[in-house]
Amino acid sequence: MSKQIGAQGVIASNGVNSQIQEEFNLGNVGDGTLPSAFLAGLLIAAIVYSELTTRFNAFRMIGFGFGVWAIASVGCGMAPNFWTLLFCRVVMGAGEASIITLTGPFIDDVAPPAQKTLWFGVLNLFPTLGIAGGYIFGGIIGPALGWRYAFFIQALIGLPVVIWALVASPISLQTMHGDEDVPTSTLAGSGSVPLAKAGWLTALGRDMWILGSHPVFMLNMLAYCPVQGAFGSYIFWGPKAGYELFDLPQETIDLTFGVVTIATSIVAVLLGGLFIDMVGSSIRNAMLFCSAGALVGLLVIEAGFMFAPSFPVLIAMFALGELALFAGQAPCSAVQIWTVPVRLRPLASGMGTVTQHLFGDVPTPPFVGWLQGRFNDWRLTMEVLTLLLIIAVVAYAIGGCLPGKDYRRAAEQGRLLADKRNMEDGRAGAEPAGENGLSAPLLENEDQ
């Protein structure tokens, strides 16, 4: 996953992006379509991969996808015009989609029950480190060798991953177990039909209906869209905004954004996961924590773009806002897995990725480019962008107050102390009481 967003960081760095804009004579809107193209390819392919994950060796698919990604990266470096570059960016995203649907279910399968949120936090570090590494890498390679070599070297770096994924031993996820591969009843009460006997599109449609019938899953997925949209625009336009606001060297801006992103992501993502595991990894705790983080991030970043008189002050306030926003990544990823039947976890991961990009960082970079064209004021443009986080604050808060089903085993549902007391009282086999209503089933007949 670090390569996915690393590619976004590379093309967003001033060292690469400014050369692309100059060579192809791009305006802000056209330039903003480059990150969106990558994500458009990713979201188109993600649903296909989510279904194939239950049928084929996941590591082989990852190897194939990364191979496509590497070839398309070379194509970006050789692009003779903007439209070829745009097409290769779409193909890069499609190749990257192979890993999106595997990582979440895999982590939930292998992580210790008391540390699952922390493990999700570690997983979420890789995209962020990829962003920061892309800034630094592009900021160094672009001025030294030219923007095309940044893509060539990036493809070469990805080659070992392709080889490893193609030769690695197969893995078995809970989602691939035989008794989990049976569609469940819908809210309408229709009977079950084995996947093997149903058409692929019919089965996919039924599974998507089931996902849509889980309101907490839907709110969690939709709440992250404005966060993803804000991140996508900060990633792409942040270095350019800092450069034009404060007229500092491009290399300084790229390096600063990269270092700040690395530092804040490591601290915030790990602390966010640890905090939820410590206070109890219930879905309610996770959703309310995400809401609080989005609110703090909104207020601090908004204040930074409004009032910061210098780049050091702006980057300090931006770092504080990123800390608050990044802290919610691990709980958000965990809720996306925990609120759906085990069999549907790969599809939930794929749909979460599609939705978050489709309504998040696919439309926002071109939109921000359009805003800047209208306002010609980076402070005002970024202030308007940051206001999108209000949606996340409200949606997470509503999700934290709604009852919904937690599909984890009882001992993994943030009630480890209560389970221990039950064992001491001789009630180890008792069903959990349904703290905060989180274990009240939404679809009574669904397989767990």
Short mmCIF file of C-alpha atoms in Angstrom, two decimals:
data_model
loop_
_atom_site.label_atom_id
_atom_site.label_comp_id
_atom_site.label_asym_id
_atom_site.label_seq_id
_atom_site.Cartn_x
_atom_site.Cartn_y
_atom_site.Cartn_z
CA MET A 1 0.00 0.00 0.00
CA SER A 2 2.92 2.33 0.52
CA LYS A 3 3.62 2.16 -3.21
CA GLN A 4 0.05 3.15 -4.01
CA ILE A 5 0.16 6.45 -2.15
CA GLY A 6 3.91 6.75 -2.74
CA ALA A 7 3.00 7.19 -6.39
CA GLN A 8 0.65 9.96 -5.30
CA GLY A 9 3.39 11.60 -3.26
CA VAL A 10 5.87 11.45 -6.14
CA ILE A 11 3.57 13.15 -8.62
CA ALA A 12 2.51 15.74 -6.01
CA SER A 13 6.07 16.78 -5.13
CA ASN A 14 7.14 20.15 -6.50
CA GLY A 15 10.24 18.53 -7.97
CA VAL A 16 8.10 16.36 -10.30
CA ASN A 17 4.77 18.14 -10.60
CA SER A 18 6.13 21.54 -11.60
CA GLN A 19 8.08 19.94 -14.46
CA ILE A 20 5.01 18.03 -15.68
CA GLN A 21 2.91 21.20 -15.60
CA GLU A 22 5.53 23.11 -17.55
CA GLU A 23 6.20 20.41 -20.17
CA PHE A 24 2.53 19.73 -20.91
CA ASN A 25 1.32 23.30 -20.26
CA LEU A 26 -1.26 22.22 -17.67
CA GLY A 27 -3.58 24.46 -15.69
CA ASN A 28 -4.64 23.67 -12.13
CA VAL A 29 -7.73 21.68 -13.16
CA GLY A 30 -5.83 19.54 -15.67
CA ASP A 31 -3.03 19.03 -13.17
CA GLY A 32 -5.55 17.99 -10.52
CA THR A 33 -6.84 15.17 -12.73
CA LEU A 34 -3.52 13.27 -12.46
CA PRO A 35 -4.07 12.00 -8.89
CA SER A 36 -7.76 11.46 -9.65
CA ALA A 37 -6.91 9.30 -12.67
CA PHE A 38 -4.82 6.97 -10.51
CA LEU A 39 -7.66 6.59 -8.04
CA ALA A 40 -10.25 6.14 -10.79
CA GLY A 41 -8.34 3.10 -12.04
CA LEU A 42 -8.04 1.80 -8.50
CA LEU A 43 -11.73 2.04 -7.71
CA ILE A 44 -12.80 0.45 -11.02
CA ALA A 45 -10.61 -2.61 -10.37
CA ALA A 46 -11.14 -2.87 -6.59
CA ILE A 47 -14.60 -4.48 -6.80
CA VAL A 48 -13.35 -7.10 -9.26
CA TYR A 49 -10.41 -7.99 -7.04
CA SER A 50 -12.65 -8.18 -3.96
CA GLU A 51 -14.64 -10.95 -5.60
CA LEU A 52 -11.59 -12.75 -7.01
CA THR A 53 -9.96 -12.80 -3.56
CA THR A 54 -12.43 -15.51 -2.45
CA ARG A 55 -11.65 -17.67 -5.48
CA PHE A 56 -7.94 -17.33 -6.33
CA ASN A 57 -4.56 -17.18 -4.62
CA ALA A 58 -4.43 -13.64 -3.28
CA PHE A 59 -0.64 -13.31 -3.45
CA ARG A 60 -0.61 -14.27 -7.13
CA MET A 61 -3.17 -11.56 -7.82
CA ILE A 62 -1.05 -9.06 -5.92
CA GLY A 63 1.97 -10.04 -8.02
CA PHE A 64 -0.02 -9.61 -11.21
CA GLY A 65 -1.41 -6.27 -10.05
CA PHE A 66 1.97 -4.90 -9.03
CA GLY A 67 3.39 -6.04 -12.35
CA VAL A 68 0.74 -3.99 -14.14
CA TRP A 69 1.52 -1.09 -11.80
CA ALA A 70 5.25 -1.24 -12.61
CA ILE A 71 4.68 -1.39 -16.38
CA ALA A 72 2.29 1.55 -16.19
CA SER A 73 4.83 3.51 -14.14
CA VAL A 74 7.34 3.04 -16.95
CA GLY A 75 4.61 4.18 -19.36
CA CYS A 76 4.18 7.38 -17.31
CA GLY A 77 7.90 8.06 -17.61
CA MET A 78 7.77 7.58 -21.40
CA ALA A 79 4.51 9.51 -21.95
CA PRO A 80 4.85 11.80 -24.99
CA ASN A 81 1.77 13.87 -24.06
CA PHE A 82 -0.67 14.58 -21.25
CA TRP A 83 -3.34 12.10 -22.39
CA THR A 84 -0.87 9.20 -22.45
CA LEU A 85 0.30 10.16 -18.98
CA LEU A 86 -3.32 10.31 -17.78
CA PHE A 87 -4.09 6.85 -19.24
CA CYS A 88 -1.00 5.31 -17.63
CA ARG A 89 -2.04 6.80 -14.30
CA VAL A 90 -5.41 5.01 -14.61
CA VAL A 91 -3.64 1.70 -15.33
CA MET A 92 -1.32 2.21 -12.35
CA GLY A 93 -4.34 2.57 -10.10
CA ALA A 94 -5.97 -0.55 -11.53
CA GLY A 95 -2.84 -2.56 -10.82
CA GLU A 96 -2.61 -1.24 -7.28
CA ALA A 97 -6.17 -2.35 -6.48
CA SER A 98 -5.04 -5.96 -6.13
CA ILE A 99 -3.70 -5.41 -2.61
CA ILE A 100 -6.54 -3.26 -1.27
CA THR A 101 -9.00 -6.08 -0.61
CA LEU A 102 -6.51 -8.44 1.07
CA THR A 103 -4.78 -6.45 3.79
CA GLY A 104 -7.71 -5.68 6.13
CA PRO A 105 -9.13 -9.24 6.34
CA PHE A 106 -5.59 -10.66 6.62
CA ILE A 107 -4.72 -8.40 9.57
CA ASP A 108 -7.98 -9.25 11.37
CA ASP A 109 -7.26 -12.96 10.89
CA VAL A 110 -3.71 -12.96 12.29
CA ALA A 111 -3.63 -10.11 14.86
CA PRO A 112 -3.90 -10.93 18.61
CA PRO A 113 -7.44 -10.09 19.84
CA ALA A 114 -6.25 -7.52 22.39
CA GLN A 115 -4.09 -5.68 19.82
CA LYS A 116 -6.15 -5.74 16.65
CA THR A 117 -6.70 -1.98 16.46
CA LEU A 118 -2.97 -1.40 16.95
CA TRP A 119 -2.23 -3.80 14.09
CA PHE A 120 -4.67 -1.90 11.90
CA GLY A 121 -2.73 1.21 12.89
CA VAL A 122 0.53 -0.34 11.72
CA LEU A 123 -1.16 -1.30 8.44
CA ASN A 124 -2.34 2.28 7.99
CA LEU A 125 1.19 3.59 8.43
CA PHE A 126 2.27 2.27 5.04
CA PRO A 127 0.13 4.51 2.81
CA THR A 128 1.12 7.54 4.85
CA LEU A 129 4.81 6.66 4.79
CA GLY A 130 4.43 6.15 1.05
CA ILE A 131 3.06 9.69 0.71
CA ALA A 132 5.91 11.18 2.67
CA GLY A 133 8.50 9.05 0.92
CA GLY A 134 7.03 10.13 -2.41
CA TYR A 135 7.43 13.79 -1.49
CA ILE A 136 11.06 13.33 -0.55
CA PHE A 137 11.86 10.97 -3.42
CA GLY A 138 10.22 13.22 -6.04
CA GLY A 139 11.77 16.33 -4.51
CA ILE A 140 15.25 14.81 -4.89
CA ILE A 141 15.01 12.84 -8.14
CA GLY A 142 12.95 15.42 -10.09
CA PRO A 143 15.43 18.30 -9.92
CA ALA A 144 18.45 15.99 -10.22
CA LEU A 145 17.43 13.69 -13.10
CA GLY A 146 14.08 14.96 -14.40
CA TRP A 147 10.51 13.92 -13.66
CA ARG A 148 10.52 10.95 -16.04
CA TYR A 149 13.28 9.19 -14.11
CA ALA A 150 11.21 9.40 -10.93
CA PHE A 151 8.69 7.03 -12.56
CA PHE A 152 11.38 4.72 -14.00
CA ILE A 153 13.12 4.33 -10.64
CA GLN A 154 9.77 3.86 -8.88
CA ALA A 155 8.97 0.93 -11.18
CA LEU A 156 12.37 -0.63 -10.49
CA ILE A 157 11.82 -0.36 -6.73
CA GLY A 158 8.50 -2.21 -7.11
CA LEU A 159 10.02 -5.16 -8.97
CA PRO A 160 11.03 -7.18 -5.85
CA VAL A 161 7.43 -7.00 -4.58
CA VAL A 162 6.18 -8.42 -7.88
CA ILE A 163 8.62 -11.35 -7.69
CA TRP A 164 7.89 -12.05 -4.01
CA ALA A 165 4.12 -12.05 -4.49
CA LEU A 166 4.34 -14.42 -7.45
CA VAL A 167 6.47 -17.02 -5.62
CA ALA A 168 5.07 -16.70 -2.05
CA SER A 169 3.10 -19.57 -0.53
CA PRO A 170 -0.72 -19.34 -0.78
CA ILE A 171 -2.62 -18.00 2.23
CA SER A 172 -6.02 -19.00 3.60
CA LEU A 173 -8.36 -16.36 5.02
CA GLN A 174 -11.52 -16.91 7.06
CA THR A 175 -13.40 -15.53 4.07
CA MET A 176 -12.26 -18.50 1.98
CA HIS A 177 -13.59 -21.20 4.32
CA GLY A 178 -16.31 -23.36 2.88
CA ASP A 179 -19.12 -22.64 5.34
CA GLU A 180 -18.59 -18.90 5.00
CA ASP A 181 -19.17 -19.04 1.25
CA VAL A 182 -22.96 -19.12 1.54
CA PRO A 183 -24.99 -15.97 0.89
CA THR A 184 -27.22 -14.91 3.75
CA SER A 185 -30.79 -13.70 3.87
CA THR A 186 -31.52 -10.09 3.05
CA LEU A 187 -33.81 -7.73 4.91
CA ALA A 188 -36.54 -8.75 2.50
CA GLY A 189 -36.26 -12.35 3.75
CA SER A 190 -35.31 -13.98 0.44
CA GLY A 191 -33.97 -17.50 0.62
CA SER A 192 -30.32 -18.48 0.43
CA VAL A 193 -28.72 -19.56 -2.83
CA PRO A 194 -25.19 -21.03 -2.90
CA LEU A 195 -22.70 -18.75 -4.65
CA ALA A 196 -21.60 -21.56 -6.90
CA LYS A 197 -25.13 -21.83 -8.32
CA ALA A 198 -25.79 -18.11 -8.63
CA GLY A 199 -24.49 -15.84 -11.34
CA TRP A 200 -21.46 -13.72 -10.44
CA LEU A 201 -23.32 -10.45 -10.82
CA THR A 202 -26.33 -11.81 -8.91
CA ALA A 203 -24.14 -12.91 -6.01
CA LEU A 204 -22.25 -9.62 -6.03
CA GLY A 205 -25.49 -7.64 -6.05
CA ARG A 206 -26.86 -9.67 -3.13
CA ASP A 207 -23.67 -9.19 -1.13
CA MET A 208 -23.65 -5.44 -1.79
CA TRP A 209 -27.27 -5.27 -0.61
CA ILE A 210 -26.25 -6.96 2.63
CA LEU A 211 -23.41 -4.47 3.13
CA GLY A 212 -25.78 -1.59 2.49
CA SER A 213 -28.12 -2.98 5.15
CA HIS A 214 -25.56 -2.32 7.90
CA PRO A 215 -25.95 1.36 8.84
CA VAL A 216 -22.86 1.59 11.07
CA PHE A 217 -20.67 0.16 8.30
CA MET A 218 -22.19 2.60 5.81
CA LEU A 219 -21.75 5.63 8.07
CA ASN A 220 -18.16 4.68 8.87
CA MET A 221 -17.39 4.26 5.18
CA LEU A 222 -19.08 7.52 4.16
CA ALA A 223 -17.63 9.49 7.09
CA TYR A 224 -14.11 8.82 5.88
CA CYS A 225 -14.85 10.24 2.42
CA PRO A 226 -14.34 13.91 3.38
CA VAL A 227 -11.26 12.95 5.41
CA GLN A 228 -9.85 11.09 2.40
CA GLY A 229 -10.81 14.02 0.16
CA ALA A 230 -9.04 16.50 2.41
CA PHE A 231 -5.94 14.29 2.64
CA GLY A 232 -5.89 13.84 -1.13
CA SER A 233 -5.92 17.58 -1.72
CA TYR A 234 -3.45 18.33 1.07
CA ILE A 235 -1.14 15.73 -0.45
CA PHE A 236 -1.38 17.08 -3.97
CA TRP A 237 -1.79 20.82 -3.43
CA GLY A 238 -0.14 21.31 -0.01
CA PRO A 239 3.45 21.69 -1.25
CA LYS A 240 2.34 24.04 -4.04
CA ALA A 241 0.25 26.13 -1.64
CA GLY A 242 3.15 26.39 0.82
CA TYR A 243 5.54 27.37 -1.97
CA GLU A 244 3.30 30.10 -3.37
CA LEU A 245 2.25 31.47 0.03
CA PHE A 246 5.70 31.78 1.53
CA ASP A 247 8.08 31.75 -1.48
CA LEU A 248 10.50 29.23 -0.01
CA PRO A 249 12.70 26.84 -2.06
CA GLN A 250 10.71 23.97 -3.55
CA GLU A 251 13.05 21.37 -2.07
CA THR A 252 12.48 22.83 1.42
CA ILE A 253 8.70 22.66 1.04
CA ASP A 254 8.73 19.06 -0.29
CA LEU A 255 11.12 17.86 2.42
CA THR A 256 9.17 19.59 5.20
CA PHE A 257 5.82 18.16 4.13
CA GLY A 258 7.40 14.73 3.82
CA VAL A 259 9.06 14.75 7.24
CA VAL A 260 5.97 16.18 8.97
CA THR A 261 3.73 13.57 7.35
CA ILE A 262 6.05 10.74 8.41
CA ALA A 263 6.35 11.96 11.99
CA THR A 264 2.66 12.71 12.56
CA SER A 265 1.47 9.51 10.94
CA ILE A 266 3.75 7.24 12.98
CA VAL A 267 2.85 8.90 16.27
CA ALA A 268 -0.88 9.40 15.67
CA VAL A 269 -1.78 6.12 13.96
CA LEU A 270 -0.01 3.98 16.56
CA LEU A 271 -1.36 6.00 19.51
CA GLY A 272 -4.87 5.89 18.05
CA GLY A 273 -4.76 2.11 17.79
CA LEU A 274 -3.24 1.71 21.26
CA PHE A 275 -5.82 4.05 22.82
CA ILE A 276 -8.82 2.15 21.42
CA ASP A 277 -7.34 -1.18 22.51
CA MET A 278 -6.78 0.20 26.03
CA VAL A 279 -10.20 1.79 26.58
CA GLY A 280 -12.06 -1.09 24.90
CA SER A 281 -12.23 -1.75 21.18
CA SER A 282 -15.99 -1.44 20.91
CA ILE A 283 -17.45 -0.02 17.73
CA ARG A 284 -19.01 2.86 19.66
CA ASN A 285 -15.67 3.86 21.19
CA ALA A 286 -13.99 3.72 17.79
CA MET A 287 -16.63 5.84 16.03
CA LEU A 288 -16.79 8.52 18.72
CA PHE A 289 -13.00 8.68 18.82
CA CYS A 290 -12.92 9.24 15.04
CA SER A 291 -15.53 11.99 15.39
CA ALA A 292 -13.48 13.78 18.05
CA GLY A 293 -10.30 13.49 15.96
CA ALA A 294 -12.02 14.91 12.88
CA LEU A 295 -13.34 17.85 14.93
CA VAL A 296 -9.93 18.70 16.37
CA GLY A 297 -8.30 18.35 12.95
CA LEU A 298 -10.92 20.62 11.39
CA LEU A 299 -10.47 23.39 13.97
CA VAL A 300 -6.66 23.35 14.04
CA ILE A 301 -6.04 23.13 10.28
CA GLU A 302 -8.71 25.73 9.55
CA ALA A 303 -7.10 28.09 12.05
CA GLY A 304 -3.69 27.44 10.51
CA PHE A 305 -4.73 28.44 7.01
CA MET A 306 -6.61 31.45 8.37
CA PHE A 307 -4.06 32.97 10.71
CA ALA A 308 -0.57 31.44 10.33
CA PRO A 309 1.80 34.34 9.55
CA SER A 310 4.72 32.17 8.46
CA PHE A 311 5.46 28.73 7.05
CA PRO A 312 6.84 27.33 10.36
CA VAL A 313 3.63 28.35 12.15
CA LEU A 314 1.46 26.92 9.38
CA ILE A 315 3.31 23.62 9.27
CA ALA A 316 3.16 23.32 13.08
CA MET A 317 -0.61 23.79 13.12
CA PHE A 318 -0.97 21.51 10.11
CA ALA A 319 1.03 18.85 11.96
CA LEU A 320 -1.29 19.10 14.99
CA GLY A 321 -4.32 18.76 12.72
CA GLU A 322 -2.79 15.76 10.97
CA LEU A 323 -2.12 14.14 14.35
CA ALA A 324 -5.82 14.35 15.19
CA LEU A 325 -6.96 13.11 11.78
CA PHE A 326 -4.41 10.30 11.49
CA ALA A 327 -5.36 9.02 14.95
CA GLY A 328 -8.73 7.91 13.57
CA GLN A 329 -7.35 5.81 10.72
CA ALA A 330 -6.82 2.59 12.68
CA PRO A 331 -10.26 2.62 14.39
CA CYS A 332 -11.95 3.47 11.08
CA SER A 333 -10.24 0.56 9.28
CA ALA A 334 -11.13 -1.80 12.11
CA VAL A 335 -14.81 -0.81 12.13
CA GLN A 336 -14.96 -1.41 8.39
CA ILE A 337 -14.02 -5.06 9.01
CA TRP A 338 -15.89 -5.67 12.26
CA THR A 339 -19.35 -4.48 11.19
CA VAL A 340 -19.91 -6.95 8.32
CA PRO A 341 -20.19 -10.77 8.12
CA VAL A 342 -16.80 -12.49 7.94
CA ARG A 343 -17.48 -13.79 4.43
CA LEU A 344 -17.98 -10.26 3.15
CA ARG A 345 -14.82 -8.69 4.57
CA PRO A 346 -12.90 -8.57 1.26
CA LEU A 347 -15.90 -6.99 -0.48
CA ALA A 348 -16.29 -4.55 2.42
CA SER A 349 -12.63 -3.56 2.05
CA GLY A 350 -13.03 -3.11 -1.68
CA MET A 351 -16.25 -1.13 -1.39
CA GLY A 352 -14.77 1.02 1.35
CA THR A 353 -11.83 1.85 -0.87
CA VAL A 354 -14.05 2.57 -3.87
CA THR A 355 -16.43 4.80 -1.91
CA GLN A 356 -13.74 6.70 -0.05
CA HIS A 357 -11.89 7.48 -3.26
CA LEU A 358 -14.94 8.01 -5.47
CA PHE A 359 -16.43 10.57 -3.09
CA GLY A 360 -13.12 11.59 -1.52
CA ASP A 361 -9.80 12.17 -3.23
CA VAL A 362 -10.94 11.56 -6.82
CA PRO A 363 -13.12 14.70 -7.10
CA THR A 364 -11.40 16.98 -4.58
CA PRO A 365 -8.03 17.72 -6.27
CA PRO A 366 -9.69 18.99 -9.50
CA PHE A 367 -12.27 20.81 -7.36
CA VAL A 368 -9.53 22.50 -5.34
CA GLY A 369 -7.76 23.43 -8.59
CA TRP A 370 -11.01 25.01 -9.79
CA LEU A 371 -11.45 26.87 -6.50
CA GLN A 372 -7.94 28.24 -6.68
CA GLY A 373 -8.59 29.37 -10.24
CA ARG A 374 -11.62 31.29 -8.98
CA PHE A 375 -10.21 32.64 -5.71
CA ASN A 376 -6.52 32.96 -6.58
CA ASP A 377 -5.95 32.74 -2.81
CA TRP A 378 -4.49 29.55 -1.38
CA ARG A 379 -5.56 30.40 2.16
CA LEU A 380 -9.23 30.75 1.19
CA THR A 381 -9.09 27.70 -1.06
CA MET A 382 -7.69 25.48 1.71
CA GLU A 383 -10.15 26.89 4.25
CA VAL A 384 -13.09 25.89 2.04
CA LEU A 385 -11.57 22.43 1.53
CA THR A 386 -11.07 21.90 5.27
CA LEU A 387 -14.74 22.67 5.98
CA LEU A 388 -15.58 19.31 4.37
CA LEU A 389 -14.45 17.68 7.61
CA ILE A 390 -17.70 18.82 9.25
CA ILE A 391 -19.38 15.94 7.39
CA ALA A 392 -16.99 13.44 8.98
CA VAL A 393 -17.54 14.84 12.48
CA VAL A 394 -21.32 14.46 12.21
CA ALA A 395 -21.37 11.08 10.42
CA TYR A 396 -18.96 9.43 12.88
CA ALA A 397 -20.95 10.81 15.83
CA ILE A 398 -24.22 9.41 14.46
CA GLY A 399 -22.59 6.04 13.77
CA GLY A 400 -21.29 5.92 17.33
CA CYS A 401 -24.82 6.31 18.69
CA LEU A 402 -26.55 3.75 16.47
CA PRO A 403 -26.99 0.07 17.40
CA GLY A 404 -25.44 -2.38 15.00
CA LYS A 405 -24.02 -5.86 14.92
CA ASP A 406 -20.41 -6.58 15.85
CA TYR A 407 -19.30 -9.68 13.92
CA ARG A 408 -16.22 -10.43 15.98
CA ARG A 409 -16.05 -13.23 18.49
CA ALA A 410 -17.28 -12.21 21.94
CA ALA A 411 -13.77 -12.01 23.42
CA GLU A 412 -12.69 -9.57 20.70
CA GLN A 413 -15.50 -7.03 21.11
CA GLY A 414 -13.87 -4.67 23.60
CA ARG A 415 -15.19 -6.63 26.57
CA LEU A 416 -12.14 -8.62 27.62
CA LEU A 417 -12.42 -7.55 31.27
CA ALA A 418 -16.10 -8.46 31.38
CA ASP A 419 -15.32 -11.86 29.86
CA LYS A 420 -12.66 -12.41 32.50
CA ARG A 421 -15.16 -11.64 35.27
CA ASN A 422 -17.64 -14.05 33.67
CA MET A 423 -15.02 -16.80 33.73
CA GLU A 424 -14.27 -16.12 37.37
CA ASP A 425 -18.00 -16.33 38.16
CA GLY A 426 -18.34 -19.60 36.26
CA ARG A 427 -20.25 -18.04 33.37
CA ALA A 428 -17.59 -18.38 30.66
CA GLY A 429 -20.04 -19.78 28.14
CA ALA A 430 -22.53 -16.96 28.45
CA GLU A 431 -23.27 -14.77 25.48
CA PRO A 432 -22.12 -11.15 25.76
CA ALA A 433 -24.80 -8.85 27.07
CA GLY A 434 -24.65 -6.54 24.08
CA GLU A 435 -22.85 -3.53 25.47
CA ASN A 436 -24.23 -0.32 24.04
CA GLY A 437 -26.48 -2.38 21.82
CA LEU A 438 -23.58 -3.29 19.56
CA SER A 439 -24.28 -7.01 19.50
CA ALA A 440 -27.95 -6.70 18.64
CA PRO A 441 -28.23 -8.43 15.25
CA LEU A 442 -29.40 -6.41 12.29
CA LEU A 443 -29.91 -9.37 9.98
CA GLU A 444 -30.95 -12.28 12.17
CA ASN A 445 -30.05 -15.08 9.79
CA GLU A 446 -26.63 -13.94 8.67
CA ASP A 447 -23.68 -16.28 9.08
CA GLN A 448 -21.11 -14.93 11.50
#
